[in-house]
PDB file of C-alpha atoms in Angstrom:
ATOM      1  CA  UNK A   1     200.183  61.919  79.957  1.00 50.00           C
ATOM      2  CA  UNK A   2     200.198  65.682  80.779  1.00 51.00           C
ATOM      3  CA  UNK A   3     199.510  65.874  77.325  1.00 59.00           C
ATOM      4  CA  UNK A   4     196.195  63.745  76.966  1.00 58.00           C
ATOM      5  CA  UNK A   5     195.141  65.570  80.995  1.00 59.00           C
ATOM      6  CA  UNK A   6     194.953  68.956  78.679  1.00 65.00           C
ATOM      7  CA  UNK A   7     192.998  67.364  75.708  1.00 73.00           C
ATOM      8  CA  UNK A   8     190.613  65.997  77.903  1.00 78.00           C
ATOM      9  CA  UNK A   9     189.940  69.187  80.159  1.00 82.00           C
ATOM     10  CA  UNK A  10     189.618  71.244  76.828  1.00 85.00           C
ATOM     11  CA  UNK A  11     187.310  68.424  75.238  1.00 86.00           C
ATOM     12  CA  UNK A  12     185.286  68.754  78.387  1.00 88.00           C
ATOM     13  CA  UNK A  13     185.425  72.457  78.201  1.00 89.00           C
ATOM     14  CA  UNK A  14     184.337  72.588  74.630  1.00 89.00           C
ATOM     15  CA  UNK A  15     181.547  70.162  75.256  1.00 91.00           C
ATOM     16  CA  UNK A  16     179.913  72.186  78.377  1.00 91.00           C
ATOM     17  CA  UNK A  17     180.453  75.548  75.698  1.00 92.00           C
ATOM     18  CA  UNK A  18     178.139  73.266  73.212  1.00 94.00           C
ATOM     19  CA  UNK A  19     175.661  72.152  75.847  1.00 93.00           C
ATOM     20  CA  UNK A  20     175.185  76.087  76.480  1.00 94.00           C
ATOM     21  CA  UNK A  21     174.931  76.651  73.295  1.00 95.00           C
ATOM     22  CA  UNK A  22     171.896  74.132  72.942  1.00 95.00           C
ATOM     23  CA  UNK A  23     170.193  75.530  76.097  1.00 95.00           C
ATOM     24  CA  UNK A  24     170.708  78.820  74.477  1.00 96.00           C
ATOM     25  CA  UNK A  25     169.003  78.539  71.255  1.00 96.00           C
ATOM     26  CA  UNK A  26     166.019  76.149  72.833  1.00 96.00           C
ATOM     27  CA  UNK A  27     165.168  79.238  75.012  1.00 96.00           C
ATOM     28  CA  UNK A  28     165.120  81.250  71.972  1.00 96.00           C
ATOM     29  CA  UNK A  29     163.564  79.482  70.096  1.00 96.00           C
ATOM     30  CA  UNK A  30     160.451  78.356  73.221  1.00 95.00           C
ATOM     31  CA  UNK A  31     160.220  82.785  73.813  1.00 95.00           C
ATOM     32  CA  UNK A  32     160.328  82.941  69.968  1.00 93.00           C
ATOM     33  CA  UNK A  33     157.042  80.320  70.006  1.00 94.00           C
ATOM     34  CA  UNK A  34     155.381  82.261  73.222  1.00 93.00           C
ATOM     35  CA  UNK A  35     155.683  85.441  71.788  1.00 88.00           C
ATOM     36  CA  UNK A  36     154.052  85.002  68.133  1.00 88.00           C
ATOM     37  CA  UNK A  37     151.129  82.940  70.449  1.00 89.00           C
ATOM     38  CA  UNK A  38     150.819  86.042  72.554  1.00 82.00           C
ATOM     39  CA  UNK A  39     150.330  88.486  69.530  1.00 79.00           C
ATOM     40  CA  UNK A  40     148.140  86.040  67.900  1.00 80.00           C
ATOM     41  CA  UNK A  41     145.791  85.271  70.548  1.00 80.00           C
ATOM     42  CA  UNK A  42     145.217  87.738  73.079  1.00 77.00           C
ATOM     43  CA  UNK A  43     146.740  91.058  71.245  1.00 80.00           C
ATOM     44  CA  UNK A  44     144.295  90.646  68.375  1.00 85.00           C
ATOM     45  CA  UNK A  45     141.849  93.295  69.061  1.00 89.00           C
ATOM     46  CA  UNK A  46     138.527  92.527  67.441  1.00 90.00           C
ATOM     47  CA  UNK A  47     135.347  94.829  67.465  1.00 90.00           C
ATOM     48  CA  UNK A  48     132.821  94.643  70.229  1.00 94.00           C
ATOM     49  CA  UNK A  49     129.429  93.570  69.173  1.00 94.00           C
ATOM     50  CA  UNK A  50     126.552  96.394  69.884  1.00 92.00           C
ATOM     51  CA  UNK A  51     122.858  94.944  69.900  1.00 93.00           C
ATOM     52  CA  UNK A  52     119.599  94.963  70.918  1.00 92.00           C
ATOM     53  CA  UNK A  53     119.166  92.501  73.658  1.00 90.00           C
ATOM     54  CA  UNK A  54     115.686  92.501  75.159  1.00 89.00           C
ATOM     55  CA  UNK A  55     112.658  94.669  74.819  1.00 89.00           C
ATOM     56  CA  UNK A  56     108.855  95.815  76.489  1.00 88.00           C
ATOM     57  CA  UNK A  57     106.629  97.568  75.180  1.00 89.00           C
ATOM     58  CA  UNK A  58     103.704  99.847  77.271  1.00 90.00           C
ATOM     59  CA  UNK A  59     101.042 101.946  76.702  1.00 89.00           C
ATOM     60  CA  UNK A  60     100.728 101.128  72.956  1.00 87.00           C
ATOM     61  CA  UNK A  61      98.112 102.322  71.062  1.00 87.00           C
ATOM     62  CA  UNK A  62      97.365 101.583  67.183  1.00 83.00           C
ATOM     63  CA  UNK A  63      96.012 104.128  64.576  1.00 78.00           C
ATOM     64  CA  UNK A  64      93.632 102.501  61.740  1.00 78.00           C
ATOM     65  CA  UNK A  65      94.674 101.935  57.921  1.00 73.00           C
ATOM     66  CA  UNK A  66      93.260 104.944  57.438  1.00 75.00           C
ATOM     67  CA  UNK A  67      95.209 106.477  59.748  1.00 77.00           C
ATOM     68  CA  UNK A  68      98.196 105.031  60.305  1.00 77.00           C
ATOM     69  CA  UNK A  69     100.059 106.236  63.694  1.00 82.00           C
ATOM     70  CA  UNK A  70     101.360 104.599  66.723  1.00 86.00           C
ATOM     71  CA  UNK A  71     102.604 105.398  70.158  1.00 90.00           C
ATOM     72  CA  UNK A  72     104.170 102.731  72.744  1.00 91.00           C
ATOM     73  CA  UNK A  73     106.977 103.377  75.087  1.00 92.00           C
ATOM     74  CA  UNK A  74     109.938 101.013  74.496  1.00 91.00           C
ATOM     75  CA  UNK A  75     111.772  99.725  77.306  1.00 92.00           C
ATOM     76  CA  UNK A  76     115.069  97.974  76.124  1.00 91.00           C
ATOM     77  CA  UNK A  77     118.393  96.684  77.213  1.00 92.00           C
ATOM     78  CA  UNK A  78     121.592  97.049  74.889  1.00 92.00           C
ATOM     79  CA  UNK A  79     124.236  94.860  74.790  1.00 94.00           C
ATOM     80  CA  UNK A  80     127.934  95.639  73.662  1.00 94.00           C
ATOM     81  CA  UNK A  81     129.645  92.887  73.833  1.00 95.00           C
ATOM     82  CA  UNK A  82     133.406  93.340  74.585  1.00 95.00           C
ATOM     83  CA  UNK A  83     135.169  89.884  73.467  1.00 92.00           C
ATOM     84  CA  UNK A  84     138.881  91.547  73.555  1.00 91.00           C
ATOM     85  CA  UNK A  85     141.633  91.024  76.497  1.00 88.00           C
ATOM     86  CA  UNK A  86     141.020  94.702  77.238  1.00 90.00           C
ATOM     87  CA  UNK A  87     138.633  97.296  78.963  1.00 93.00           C
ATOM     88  CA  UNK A  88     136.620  99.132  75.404  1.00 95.00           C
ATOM     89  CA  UNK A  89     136.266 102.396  76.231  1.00 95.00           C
ATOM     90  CA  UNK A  90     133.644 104.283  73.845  1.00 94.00           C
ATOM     91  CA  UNK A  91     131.786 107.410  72.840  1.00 94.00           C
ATOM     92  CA  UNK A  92     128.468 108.595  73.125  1.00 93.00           C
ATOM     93  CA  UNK A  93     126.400 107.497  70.201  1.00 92.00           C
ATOM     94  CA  UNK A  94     122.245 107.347  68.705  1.00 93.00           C
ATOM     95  CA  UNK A  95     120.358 104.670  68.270  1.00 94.00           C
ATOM     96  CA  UNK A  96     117.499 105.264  65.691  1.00 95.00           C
ATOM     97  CA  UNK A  97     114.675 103.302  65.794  1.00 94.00           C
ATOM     98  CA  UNK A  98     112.370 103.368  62.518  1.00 93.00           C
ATOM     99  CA  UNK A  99     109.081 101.460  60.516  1.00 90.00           C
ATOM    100  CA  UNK A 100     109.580 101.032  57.176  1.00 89.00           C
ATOM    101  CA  UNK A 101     112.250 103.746  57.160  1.00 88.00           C
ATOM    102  CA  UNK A 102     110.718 106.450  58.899  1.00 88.00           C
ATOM    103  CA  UNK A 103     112.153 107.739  62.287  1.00 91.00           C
ATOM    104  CA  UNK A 104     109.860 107.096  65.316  1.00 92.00           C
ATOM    105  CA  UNK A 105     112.637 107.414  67.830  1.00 93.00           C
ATOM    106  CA  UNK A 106     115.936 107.834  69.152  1.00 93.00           C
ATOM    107  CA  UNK A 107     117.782 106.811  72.010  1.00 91.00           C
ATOM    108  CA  UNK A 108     121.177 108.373  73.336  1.00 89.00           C
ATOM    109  CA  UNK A 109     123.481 106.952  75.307  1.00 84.00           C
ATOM    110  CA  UNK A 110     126.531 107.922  77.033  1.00 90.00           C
ATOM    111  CA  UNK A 111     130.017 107.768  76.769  1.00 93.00           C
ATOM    112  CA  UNK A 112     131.525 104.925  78.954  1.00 94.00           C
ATOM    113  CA  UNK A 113     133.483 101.536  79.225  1.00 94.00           C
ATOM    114  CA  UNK A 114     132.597  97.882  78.832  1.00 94.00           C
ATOM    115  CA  UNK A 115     134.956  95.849  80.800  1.00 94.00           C
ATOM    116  CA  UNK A 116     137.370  92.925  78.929  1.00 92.00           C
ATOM    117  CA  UNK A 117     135.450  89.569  78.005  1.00 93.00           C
ATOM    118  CA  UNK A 118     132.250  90.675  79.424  1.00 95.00           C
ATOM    119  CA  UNK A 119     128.648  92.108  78.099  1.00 95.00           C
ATOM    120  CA  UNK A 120     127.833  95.784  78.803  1.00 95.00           C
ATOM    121  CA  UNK A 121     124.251  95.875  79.534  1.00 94.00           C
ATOM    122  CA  UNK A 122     122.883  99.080  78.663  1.00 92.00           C
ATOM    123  CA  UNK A 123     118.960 100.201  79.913  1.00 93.00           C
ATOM    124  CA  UNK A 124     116.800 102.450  78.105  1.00 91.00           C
ATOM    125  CA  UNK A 125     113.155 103.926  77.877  1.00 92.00           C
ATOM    126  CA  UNK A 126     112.079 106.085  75.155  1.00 91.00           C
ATOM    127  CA  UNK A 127     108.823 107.059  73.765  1.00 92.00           C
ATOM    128  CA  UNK A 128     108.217 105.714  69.905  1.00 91.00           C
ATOM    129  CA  UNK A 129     105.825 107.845  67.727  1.00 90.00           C
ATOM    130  CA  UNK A 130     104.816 107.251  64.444  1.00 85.00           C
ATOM    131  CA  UNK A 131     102.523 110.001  62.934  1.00 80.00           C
ATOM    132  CA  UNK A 132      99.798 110.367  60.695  1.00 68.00           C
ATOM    133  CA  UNK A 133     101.893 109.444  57.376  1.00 67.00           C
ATOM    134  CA  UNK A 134     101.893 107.730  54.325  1.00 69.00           C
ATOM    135  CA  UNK A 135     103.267 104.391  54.450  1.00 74.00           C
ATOM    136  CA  UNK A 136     101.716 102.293  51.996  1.00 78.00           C
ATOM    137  CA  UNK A 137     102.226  99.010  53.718  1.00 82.00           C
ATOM    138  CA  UNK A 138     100.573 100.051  57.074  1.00 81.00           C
ATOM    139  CA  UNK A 139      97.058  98.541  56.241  1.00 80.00           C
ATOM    140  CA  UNK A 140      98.607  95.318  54.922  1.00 85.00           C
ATOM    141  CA  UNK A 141     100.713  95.442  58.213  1.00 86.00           C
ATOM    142  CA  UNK A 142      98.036  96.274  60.853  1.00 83.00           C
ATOM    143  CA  UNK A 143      95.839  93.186  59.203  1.00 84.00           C
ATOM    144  CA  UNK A 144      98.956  90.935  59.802  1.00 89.00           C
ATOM    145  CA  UNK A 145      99.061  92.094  63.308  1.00 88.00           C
ATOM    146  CA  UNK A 146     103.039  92.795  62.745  1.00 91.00           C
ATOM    147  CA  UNK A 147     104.978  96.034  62.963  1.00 90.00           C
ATOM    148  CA  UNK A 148     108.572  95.879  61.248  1.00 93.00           C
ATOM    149  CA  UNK A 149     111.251  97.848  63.063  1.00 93.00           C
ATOM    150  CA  UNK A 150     114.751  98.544  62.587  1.00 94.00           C
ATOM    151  CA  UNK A 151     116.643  99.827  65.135  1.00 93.00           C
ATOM    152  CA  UNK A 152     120.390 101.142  63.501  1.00 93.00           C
ATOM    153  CA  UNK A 153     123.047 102.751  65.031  1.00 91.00           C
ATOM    154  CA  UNK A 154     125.918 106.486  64.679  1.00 88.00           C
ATOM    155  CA  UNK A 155     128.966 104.668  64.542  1.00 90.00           C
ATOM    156  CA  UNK A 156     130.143 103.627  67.969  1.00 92.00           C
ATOM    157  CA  UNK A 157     133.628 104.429  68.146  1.00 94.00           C
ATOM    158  CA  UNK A 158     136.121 103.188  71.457  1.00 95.00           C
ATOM    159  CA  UNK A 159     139.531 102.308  72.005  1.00 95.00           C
ATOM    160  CA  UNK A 160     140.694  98.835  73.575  1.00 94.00           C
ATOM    161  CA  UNK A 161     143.513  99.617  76.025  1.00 92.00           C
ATOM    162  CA  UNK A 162     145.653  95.792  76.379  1.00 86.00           C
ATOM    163  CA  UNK A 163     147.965  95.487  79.085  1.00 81.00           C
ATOM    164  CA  UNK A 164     147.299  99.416  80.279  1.00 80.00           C
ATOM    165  CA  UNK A 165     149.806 100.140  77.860  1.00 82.00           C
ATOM    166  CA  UNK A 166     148.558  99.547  74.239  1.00 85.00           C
ATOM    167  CA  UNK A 167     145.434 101.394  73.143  1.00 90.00           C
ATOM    168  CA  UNK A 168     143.938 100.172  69.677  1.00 92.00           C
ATOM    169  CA  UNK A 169     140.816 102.221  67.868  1.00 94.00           C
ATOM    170  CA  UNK A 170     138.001  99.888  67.086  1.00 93.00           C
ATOM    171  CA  UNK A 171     134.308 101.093  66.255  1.00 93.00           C
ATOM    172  CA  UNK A 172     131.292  99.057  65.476  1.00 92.00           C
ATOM    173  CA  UNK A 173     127.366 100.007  64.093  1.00 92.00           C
ATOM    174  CA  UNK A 174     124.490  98.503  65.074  1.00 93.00           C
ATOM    175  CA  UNK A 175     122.087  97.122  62.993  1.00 93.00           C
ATOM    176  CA  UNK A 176     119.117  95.092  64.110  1.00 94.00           C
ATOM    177  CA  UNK A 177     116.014  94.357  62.684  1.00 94.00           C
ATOM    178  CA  UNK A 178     112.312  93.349  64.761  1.00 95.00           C
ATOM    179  CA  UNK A 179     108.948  92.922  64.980  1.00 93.00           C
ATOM    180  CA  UNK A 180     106.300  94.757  67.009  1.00 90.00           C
ATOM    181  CA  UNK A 181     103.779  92.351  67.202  1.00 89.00           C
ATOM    182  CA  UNK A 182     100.027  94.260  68.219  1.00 86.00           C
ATOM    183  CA  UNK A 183      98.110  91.469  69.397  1.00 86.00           C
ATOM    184  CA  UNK A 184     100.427  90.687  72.687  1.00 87.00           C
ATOM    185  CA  UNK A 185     102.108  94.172  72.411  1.00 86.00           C
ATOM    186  CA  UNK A 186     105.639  92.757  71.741  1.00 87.00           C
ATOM    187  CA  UNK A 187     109.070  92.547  70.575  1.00 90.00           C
ATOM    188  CA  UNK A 188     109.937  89.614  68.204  1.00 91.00           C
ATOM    189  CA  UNK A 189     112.319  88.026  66.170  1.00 93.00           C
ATOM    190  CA  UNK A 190     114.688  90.466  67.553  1.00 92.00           C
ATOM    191  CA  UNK A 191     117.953  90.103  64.660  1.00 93.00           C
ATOM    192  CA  UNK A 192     121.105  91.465  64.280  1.00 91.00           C
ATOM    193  CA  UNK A 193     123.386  92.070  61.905  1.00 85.00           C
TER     194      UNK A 193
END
């Protein structure tokens, strides 16, 4: 009887040591599951999105095909559009704004931060001029009453700190493409790449 008392205490023994065991590699495995989620999800550092949000246009005034100029002042918003799980800090960079390839102005804008999962909304004026030159398509483009622009970007570079610890390098370019339209003195079809 002593004898079968001994058995049973080290057959209960041995069973509690399994039962361990089992919570054991369950918690290992559940962390195992939560971690590879983690770096999958919100450690995945994307690049923010920089465009051209919104635009006004003042003062414009319109050359003739045979003289084909322009002048309006541009007032704009940016957007950079932060989608990570982390503030995007970033460089100062230019924003060129051109017709049919040629420059008719630039705006610079500072170095700053765009906070995590939010849209940095960034406000700008800036004179565009466009001087006597030849462009062949002006006349065809002052009868349609529509001014192509493209409005590009100096690469934008940042980091993305995650968990104020981590700090990744991400840059982005922007690269939109709109139309000045003469007859209501507006921005259209405002695209982005």
């Amino acid at each position: 009887m002593v004898e079968a008392g001994i058995s049973d205490s080290e057959d209960l023994r041995r069973q509690k040591r399994i039962k361990y065991l089992k919570y054991g590699v369950a918690f290992v495995v559940f962390q195992t599951i939560v971690i590879v989620i983690f770096a999958l999800t919100i450690m995945k550092v994307k690049g923010p999105k920089f465009r051209v949000r919104s635009a006004i246009l003042e003062n414009f005034t319109a050359g003739t095909s045979g003289n084909p100029s322009f002048s309006t002042t541009f007032n704009g918003q940016f957007g950079l559009k932060n989608t990570n799980f982390g503030q995007y800090k970033y460089d100062s960079a230019t924003v060129t704004f051109a017709y049919r390839g040629t420059t008719v102005g630039e705006a610079i804008f500072l170095k700053s931060k765009a906070n995590m999962l939010s849209t940095k909304k960034i406000n700008f004026s800036r004179n565009l001029n466009l001087a006597s030159t030849s462009i062949s398509e002006w006349s065809s483009d002052l009868n349609s009453g529509i001014l192509p622009l493209t409005a590009t970007s100096s690469r934008l570079n940042g980091k993305v700190t995650l968990m104020f610890i981590m700090k990744k390098k991400k840059a982005t370019q922007m690269n939109c493409t709109m139309d000045l339209v003469i007859a209501s003195q507006t921005i259209q079809n405002i695209k982005c790449k």
